[in-house]
XYZ file of C-alpha atoms in Angstrom:
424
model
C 112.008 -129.012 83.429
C 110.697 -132.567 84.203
C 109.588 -135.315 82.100
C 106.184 -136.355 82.819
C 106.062 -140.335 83.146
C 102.442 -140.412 80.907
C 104.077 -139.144 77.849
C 106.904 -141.368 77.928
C 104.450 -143.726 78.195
C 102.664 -142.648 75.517
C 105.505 -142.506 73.154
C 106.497 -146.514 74.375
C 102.808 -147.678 73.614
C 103.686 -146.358 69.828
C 106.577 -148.596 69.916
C 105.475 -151.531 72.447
C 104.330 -154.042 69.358
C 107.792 -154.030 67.242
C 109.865 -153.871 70.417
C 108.557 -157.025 72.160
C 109.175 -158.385 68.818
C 112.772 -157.561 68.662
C 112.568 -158.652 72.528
C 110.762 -162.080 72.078
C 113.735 -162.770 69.482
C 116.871 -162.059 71.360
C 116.067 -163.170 74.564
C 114.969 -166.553 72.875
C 119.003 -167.593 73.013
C 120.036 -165.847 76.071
C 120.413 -168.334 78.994
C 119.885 -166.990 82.646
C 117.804 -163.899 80.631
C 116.375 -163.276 84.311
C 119.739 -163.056 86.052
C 120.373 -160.958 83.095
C 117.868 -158.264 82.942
C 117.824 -158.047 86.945
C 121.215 -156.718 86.438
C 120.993 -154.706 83.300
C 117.646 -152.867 85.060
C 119.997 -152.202 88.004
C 123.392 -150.864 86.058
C 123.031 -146.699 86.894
C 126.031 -144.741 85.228
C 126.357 -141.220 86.910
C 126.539 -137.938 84.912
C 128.878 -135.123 85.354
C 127.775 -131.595 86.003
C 130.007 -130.213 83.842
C 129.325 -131.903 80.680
C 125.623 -130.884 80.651
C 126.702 -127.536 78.910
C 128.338 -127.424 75.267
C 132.229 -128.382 75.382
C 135.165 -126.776 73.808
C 138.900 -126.647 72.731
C 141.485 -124.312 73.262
C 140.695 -122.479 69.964
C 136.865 -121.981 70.928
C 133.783 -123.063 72.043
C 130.309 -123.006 70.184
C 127.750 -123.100 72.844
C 124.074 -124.904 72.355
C 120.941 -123.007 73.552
C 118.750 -123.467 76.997
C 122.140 -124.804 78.475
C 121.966 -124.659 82.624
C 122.799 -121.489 84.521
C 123.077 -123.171 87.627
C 123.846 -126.533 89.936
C 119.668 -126.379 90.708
C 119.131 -126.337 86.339
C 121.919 -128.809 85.940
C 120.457 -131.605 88.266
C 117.262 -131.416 86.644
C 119.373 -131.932 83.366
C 119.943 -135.259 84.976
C 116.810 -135.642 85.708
C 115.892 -135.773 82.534
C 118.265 -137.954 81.467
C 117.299 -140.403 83.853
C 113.145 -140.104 83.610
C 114.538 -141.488 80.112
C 116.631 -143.949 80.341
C 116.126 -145.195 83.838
C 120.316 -145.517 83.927
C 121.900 -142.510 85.345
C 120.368 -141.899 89.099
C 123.226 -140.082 90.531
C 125.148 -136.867 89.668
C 129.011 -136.200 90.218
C 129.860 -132.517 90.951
C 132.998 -130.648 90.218
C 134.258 -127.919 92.754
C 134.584 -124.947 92.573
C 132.384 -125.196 89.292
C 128.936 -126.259 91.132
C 128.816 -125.467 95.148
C 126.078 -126.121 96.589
C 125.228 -123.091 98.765
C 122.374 -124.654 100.350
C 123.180 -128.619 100.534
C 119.483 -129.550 102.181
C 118.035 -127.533 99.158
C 119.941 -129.080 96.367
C 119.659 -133.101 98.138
C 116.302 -132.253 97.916
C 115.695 -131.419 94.520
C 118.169 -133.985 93.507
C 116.134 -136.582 95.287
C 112.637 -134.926 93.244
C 114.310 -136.136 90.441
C 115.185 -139.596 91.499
C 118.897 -138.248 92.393
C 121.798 -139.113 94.577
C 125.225 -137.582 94.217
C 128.111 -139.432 93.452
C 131.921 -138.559 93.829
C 132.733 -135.316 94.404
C 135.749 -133.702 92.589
C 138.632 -131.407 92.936
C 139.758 -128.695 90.596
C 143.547 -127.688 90.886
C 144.153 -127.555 87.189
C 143.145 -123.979 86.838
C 143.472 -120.899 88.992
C 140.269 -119.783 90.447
C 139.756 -115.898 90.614
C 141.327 -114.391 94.222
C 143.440 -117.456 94.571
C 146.548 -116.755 96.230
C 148.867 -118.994 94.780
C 148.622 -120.429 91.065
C 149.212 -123.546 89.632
C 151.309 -122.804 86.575
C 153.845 -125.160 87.881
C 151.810 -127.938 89.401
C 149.725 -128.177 92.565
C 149.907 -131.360 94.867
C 153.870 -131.467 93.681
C 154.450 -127.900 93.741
C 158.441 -127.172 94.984
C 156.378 -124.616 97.126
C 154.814 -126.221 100.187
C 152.217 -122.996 100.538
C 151.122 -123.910 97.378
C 151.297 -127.287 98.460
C 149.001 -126.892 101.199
C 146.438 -124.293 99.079
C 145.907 -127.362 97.149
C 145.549 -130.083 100.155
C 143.336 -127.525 101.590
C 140.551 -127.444 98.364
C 140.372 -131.056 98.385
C 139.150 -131.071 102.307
C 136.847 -128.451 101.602
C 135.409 -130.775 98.428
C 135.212 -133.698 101.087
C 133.282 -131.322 103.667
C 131.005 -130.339 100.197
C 130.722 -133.840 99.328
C 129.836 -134.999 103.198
C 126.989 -132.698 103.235
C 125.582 -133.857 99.817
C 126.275 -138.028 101.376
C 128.704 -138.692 98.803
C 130.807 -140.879 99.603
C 134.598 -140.508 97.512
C 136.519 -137.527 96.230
C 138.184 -137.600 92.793
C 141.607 -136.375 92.303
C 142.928 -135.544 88.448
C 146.157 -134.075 88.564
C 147.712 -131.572 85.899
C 150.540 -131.548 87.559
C 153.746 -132.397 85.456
C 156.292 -130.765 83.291
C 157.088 -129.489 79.496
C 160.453 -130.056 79.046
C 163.482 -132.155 80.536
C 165.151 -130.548 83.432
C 162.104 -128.865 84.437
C 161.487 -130.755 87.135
C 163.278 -133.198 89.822
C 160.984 -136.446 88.851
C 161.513 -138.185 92.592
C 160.977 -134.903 94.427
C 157.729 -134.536 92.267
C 156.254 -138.153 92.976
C 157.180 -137.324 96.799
C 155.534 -134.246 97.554
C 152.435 -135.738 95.571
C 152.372 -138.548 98.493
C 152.734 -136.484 101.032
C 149.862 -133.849 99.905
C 147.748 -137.305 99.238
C 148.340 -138.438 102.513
C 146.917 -135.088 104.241
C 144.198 -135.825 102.222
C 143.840 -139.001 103.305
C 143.500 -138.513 106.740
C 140.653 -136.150 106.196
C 138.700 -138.943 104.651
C 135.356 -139.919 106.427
C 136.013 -143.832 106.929
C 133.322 -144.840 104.836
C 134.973 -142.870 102.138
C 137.566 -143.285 99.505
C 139.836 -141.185 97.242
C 140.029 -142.305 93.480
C 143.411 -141.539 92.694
C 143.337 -140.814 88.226
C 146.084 -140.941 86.056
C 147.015 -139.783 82.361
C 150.326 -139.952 80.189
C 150.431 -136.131 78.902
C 148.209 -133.040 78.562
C 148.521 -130.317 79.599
C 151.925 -131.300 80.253
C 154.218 -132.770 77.740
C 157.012 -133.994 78.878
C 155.954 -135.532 82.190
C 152.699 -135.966 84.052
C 153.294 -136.896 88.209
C 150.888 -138.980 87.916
C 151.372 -140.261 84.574
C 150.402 -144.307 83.849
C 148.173 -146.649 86.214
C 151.421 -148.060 87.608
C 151.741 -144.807 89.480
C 148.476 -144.432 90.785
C 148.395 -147.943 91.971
C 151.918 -147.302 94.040
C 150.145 -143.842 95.384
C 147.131 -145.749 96.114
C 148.843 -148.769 97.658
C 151.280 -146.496 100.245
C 147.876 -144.574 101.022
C 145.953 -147.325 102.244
C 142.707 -149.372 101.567
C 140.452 -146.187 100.929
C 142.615 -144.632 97.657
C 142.046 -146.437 94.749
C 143.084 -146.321 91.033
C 140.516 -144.114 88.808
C 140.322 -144.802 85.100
C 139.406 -142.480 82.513
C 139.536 -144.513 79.174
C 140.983 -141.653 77.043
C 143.943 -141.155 79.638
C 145.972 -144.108 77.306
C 148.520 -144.089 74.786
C 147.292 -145.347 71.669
C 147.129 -149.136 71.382
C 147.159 -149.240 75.000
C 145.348 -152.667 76.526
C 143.168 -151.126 78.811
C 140.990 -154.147 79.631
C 144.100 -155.929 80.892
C 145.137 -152.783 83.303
C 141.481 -153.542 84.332
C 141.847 -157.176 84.539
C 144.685 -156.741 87.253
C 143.721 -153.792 89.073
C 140.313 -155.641 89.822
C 142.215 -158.522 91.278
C 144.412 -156.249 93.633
C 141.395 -154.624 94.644
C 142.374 -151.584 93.686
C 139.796 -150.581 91.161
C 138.312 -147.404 91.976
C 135.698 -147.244 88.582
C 135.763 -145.550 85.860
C 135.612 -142.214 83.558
C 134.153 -143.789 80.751
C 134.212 -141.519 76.913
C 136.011 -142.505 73.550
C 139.086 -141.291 71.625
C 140.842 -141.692 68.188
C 143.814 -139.837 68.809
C 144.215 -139.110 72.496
C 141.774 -137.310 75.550
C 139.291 -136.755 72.981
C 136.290 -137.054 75.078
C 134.200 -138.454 72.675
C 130.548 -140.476 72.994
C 131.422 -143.785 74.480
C 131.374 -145.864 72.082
C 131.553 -144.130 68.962
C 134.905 -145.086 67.692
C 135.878 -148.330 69.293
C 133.160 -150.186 70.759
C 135.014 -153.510 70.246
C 137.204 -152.467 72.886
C 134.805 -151.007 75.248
C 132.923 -154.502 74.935
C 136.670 -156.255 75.954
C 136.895 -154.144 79.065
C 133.013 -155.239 80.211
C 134.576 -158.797 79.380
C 137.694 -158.357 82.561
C 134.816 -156.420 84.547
C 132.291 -159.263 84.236
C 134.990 -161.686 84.809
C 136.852 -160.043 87.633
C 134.069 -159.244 89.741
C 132.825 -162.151 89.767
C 135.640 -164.074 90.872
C 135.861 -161.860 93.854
C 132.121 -161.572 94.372
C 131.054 -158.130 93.957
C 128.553 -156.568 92.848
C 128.311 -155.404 89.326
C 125.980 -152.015 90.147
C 127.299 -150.378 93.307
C 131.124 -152.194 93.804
C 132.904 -149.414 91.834
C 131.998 -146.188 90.465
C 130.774 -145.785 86.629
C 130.708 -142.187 85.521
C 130.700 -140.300 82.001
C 133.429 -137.879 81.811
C 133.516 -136.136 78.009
C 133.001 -132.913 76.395
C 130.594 -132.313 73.546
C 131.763 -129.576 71.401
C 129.309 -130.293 68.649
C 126.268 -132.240 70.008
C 123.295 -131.731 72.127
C 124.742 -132.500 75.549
C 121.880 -134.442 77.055
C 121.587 -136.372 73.527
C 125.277 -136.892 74.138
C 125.125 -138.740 77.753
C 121.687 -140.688 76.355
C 123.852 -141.800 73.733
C 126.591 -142.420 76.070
C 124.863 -144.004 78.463
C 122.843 -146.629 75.689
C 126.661 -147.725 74.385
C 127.942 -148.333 78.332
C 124.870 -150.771 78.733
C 124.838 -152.643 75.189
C 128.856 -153.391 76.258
C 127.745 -154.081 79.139
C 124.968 -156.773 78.023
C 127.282 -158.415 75.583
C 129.624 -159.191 78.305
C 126.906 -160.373 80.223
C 125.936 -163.118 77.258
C 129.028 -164.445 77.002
C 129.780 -168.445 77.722
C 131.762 -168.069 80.485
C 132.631 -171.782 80.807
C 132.752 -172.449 77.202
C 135.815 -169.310 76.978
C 137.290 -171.016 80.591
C 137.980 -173.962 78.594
C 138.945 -172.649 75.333
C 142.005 -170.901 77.196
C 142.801 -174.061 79.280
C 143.223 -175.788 75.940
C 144.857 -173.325 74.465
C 141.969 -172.805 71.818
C 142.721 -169.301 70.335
C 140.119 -169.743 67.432
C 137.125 -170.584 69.696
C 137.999 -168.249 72.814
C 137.907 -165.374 69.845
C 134.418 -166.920 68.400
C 133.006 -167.230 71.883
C 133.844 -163.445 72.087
C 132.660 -162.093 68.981
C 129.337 -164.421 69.073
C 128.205 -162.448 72.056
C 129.683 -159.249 70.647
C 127.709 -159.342 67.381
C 124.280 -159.815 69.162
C 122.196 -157.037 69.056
C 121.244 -156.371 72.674
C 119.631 -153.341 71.845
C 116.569 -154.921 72.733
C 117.730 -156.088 76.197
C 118.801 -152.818 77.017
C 115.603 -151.653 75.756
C 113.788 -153.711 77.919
C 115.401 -152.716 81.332
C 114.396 -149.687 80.514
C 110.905 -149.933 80.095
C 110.721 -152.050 82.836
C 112.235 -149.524 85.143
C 109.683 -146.893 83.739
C 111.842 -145.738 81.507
C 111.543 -145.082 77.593
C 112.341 -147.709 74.727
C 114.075 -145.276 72.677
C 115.269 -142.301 75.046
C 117.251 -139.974 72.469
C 113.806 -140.643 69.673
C 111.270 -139.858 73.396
C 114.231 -136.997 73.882
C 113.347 -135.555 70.563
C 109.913 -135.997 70.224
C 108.958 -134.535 73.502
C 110.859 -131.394 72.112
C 112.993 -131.237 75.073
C 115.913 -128.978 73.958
C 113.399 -126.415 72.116
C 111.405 -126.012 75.882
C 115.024 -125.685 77.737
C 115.540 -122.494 74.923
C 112.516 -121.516 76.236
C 112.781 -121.941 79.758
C 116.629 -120.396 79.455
C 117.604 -118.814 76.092
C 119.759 -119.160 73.173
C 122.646 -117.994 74.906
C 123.090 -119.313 78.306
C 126.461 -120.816 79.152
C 127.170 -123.764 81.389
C 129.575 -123.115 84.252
C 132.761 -126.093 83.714
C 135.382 -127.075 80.774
């Protein structure tokens, strides 16, 4: 289904009078509030295709109703999305889950809906049915080379997907790693790994690039190949300028300091974007935001910061995507929700006194540099994020618009109660 633009519209005149309110009142203290908005109405994060459909663990999986059959049903998912919140004009497509049989068809409907596609990504974490070789014991670092090369192989063919779709990087997540000690000959491991990369490489359009992610266990236990952001930064480094480091924010140890793994791989240039979601424990692939938004804020802080002291720009530079599961919630509520929490980080970071903070840590002023943080983190930006919205066309209050248009109950209509989403 599509949103029709009049009854968002609708639903914002309802709210117009109290938001411009709300607006009129923040935006009174925010200096360069047209810089500002010109780059919060610009800020897209792109949505996977396989977290439109209800999530799941390893002990079961409770799917929602009117969830999409299909790659064509799951772009206009992000359609929908987007018609809303004006913030998430691309898709990112996982392969083998969502091939596009007919790649003029699907551009165009993904263009109907205000659509581009965004990385494309590789799937060698799970045997696919009338695969030759499995993956039990690792793919890219297999000890076999045939499996070796089965592997390389499916990450060209997601390039040739992704080249017909204009995409323009391929995502590589490796499971690859072992359970216990012995298992597996660590150097041999990180060696085959660059050498399968490096085929890879070379079938990489040159306006491409390969976003090399990392993560310290799961489903391994003992070891993961490629197992900190240390390691993906020496894979990406040997491969050349077009790999970069990928990270997915619940791929950390607890306590871990993400922003300052940000902070540096920004200044080597080796930032590749990000997999953004939230944890309490581990991969939990929770709504961004929901558990530590402090920290999320902190990493928009060394983004800010680092791109502009190399001069990039803050929309189109790197790549932002969602990556989470939602075992519980209304997907599309989920990546609204999701997507609102990326942009309010985003915003504070924007507000804060850059100059005021550059001295504070020149003078070794701990107290202030932690009050210049937390002024801008305690503003309620809501409204400016509201704003870019509407602005762009988009709705004041996308997951209350969501709701009140009835979209779910019409998708149960269109698809079923029982429909299940291709993906995790």
């Amino acid at each position: 289904m599509q949103i029709d633009k009049y009854k968002v519209d609708e639903l914002n005149n309802v709210l117009i009078g109290k938001h411009q309110q709300q607006f009129n009142y923040v935006a009174a203290d925010v200096q360069k509030l047209d810089d500002i908005m010109h780059k919060l109405a610009a800020f897209n994060i792109a949505i996977p295709s396989w977290a439109l459909g209800t999530g799941g663990t390893r002990f079961g999986r409770f799917s929602g109703g009117g969830e999409p059959r299909s790659l064509e049903e799951k772009i206009e998912d992000v359609g929908v999305i987007h018609a809303l919140n004006k913030s998430s004009n691309s898709i990112s497509l996982h392969i083998p889950w969502d091939i596009p049989d007919n790649a003029q068809a699907i551009k165009a409907l993904a263009a109907q809906n205000g659509l581009h596609f965004d990385a494309v990504n590789s799937n060698t974490f799970q045997d696919q049915k009338d695969q030759k070789h499995s993956y039990k014991f690792g793919s890219l670092h297999h000890v076999d080379k045939a499996v070796r090369k089965q592997a390389v192989d499916h990450n060209i063919e997601v390039i040739k997907y992704g080249i017909e779709l204009n995409s323009k990087a391929l995502s590589v997540w490796l499971a690859d790693g072992s359970n216990f000690p012995g298992q597996l000959n660590f150097r041999n491991a990180f060696k085959n790994t660059l050498e399968s990369l490096q085929e890879i490489y070379e079938a990489l359009p040159d306006d491409w690039k390969v976003w090399v992610e990392y993560k310290p266990y799961e489903p391994n236990f003992y070891s993961t190949t490629i197992g900190d952001w240390g390691q993906s930064y020496l894979l990406a480094s040997k491969l050349g300028d077009k790999a970069k480091t990928l990270v997915d924010l619940g791929h950390h140890l607890q306590g871990t300091n993400i922003e300052q793994i940000v902070s540096l791989l920004l200044m080597e240039g080796k930032l590749a974007g990000f997999h953004f979601n939230d944890s309490k424990y581990g991969d939990d692939d929770l709504t961004v935001g929901s558990i530590n938004p402090y920290q999320l804020f902190l990493i928009f802080n060394e983004l800010v910061e680092g791109m502009d002291a190399r001069g990039m720009n803050h929309a189109t530079d790197i790549g932002w995507m969602i990556d989470a599961s939602h075992n519980l919630k209304d997907p599309i509520e989920d990546l609204l929700q999701s997507v609102q929490a990326i942009k309010i980080a985003y915003a504070q970071a924007l507000l804060i006194d850059k100059a005021s903070l550059s001295a504070a840590q020149k003078n070794n002023d701990v107290s202030l540099a932690q009050e210049i943080l937390q002024t801008a983190y305690r503003t309620d930006v809501r409204p400016l994020v509201a704003e870019a919205s509407l602005r762009n066309g988009g709705a004041i209050d996308p997951i209350k618009t969501y709701r009140s248009l009835k979209v779910r109950e019409n998708l149960i209509k269109e698809r079923g109660l029982k429909t299940v989403a291709t993906g995790l």
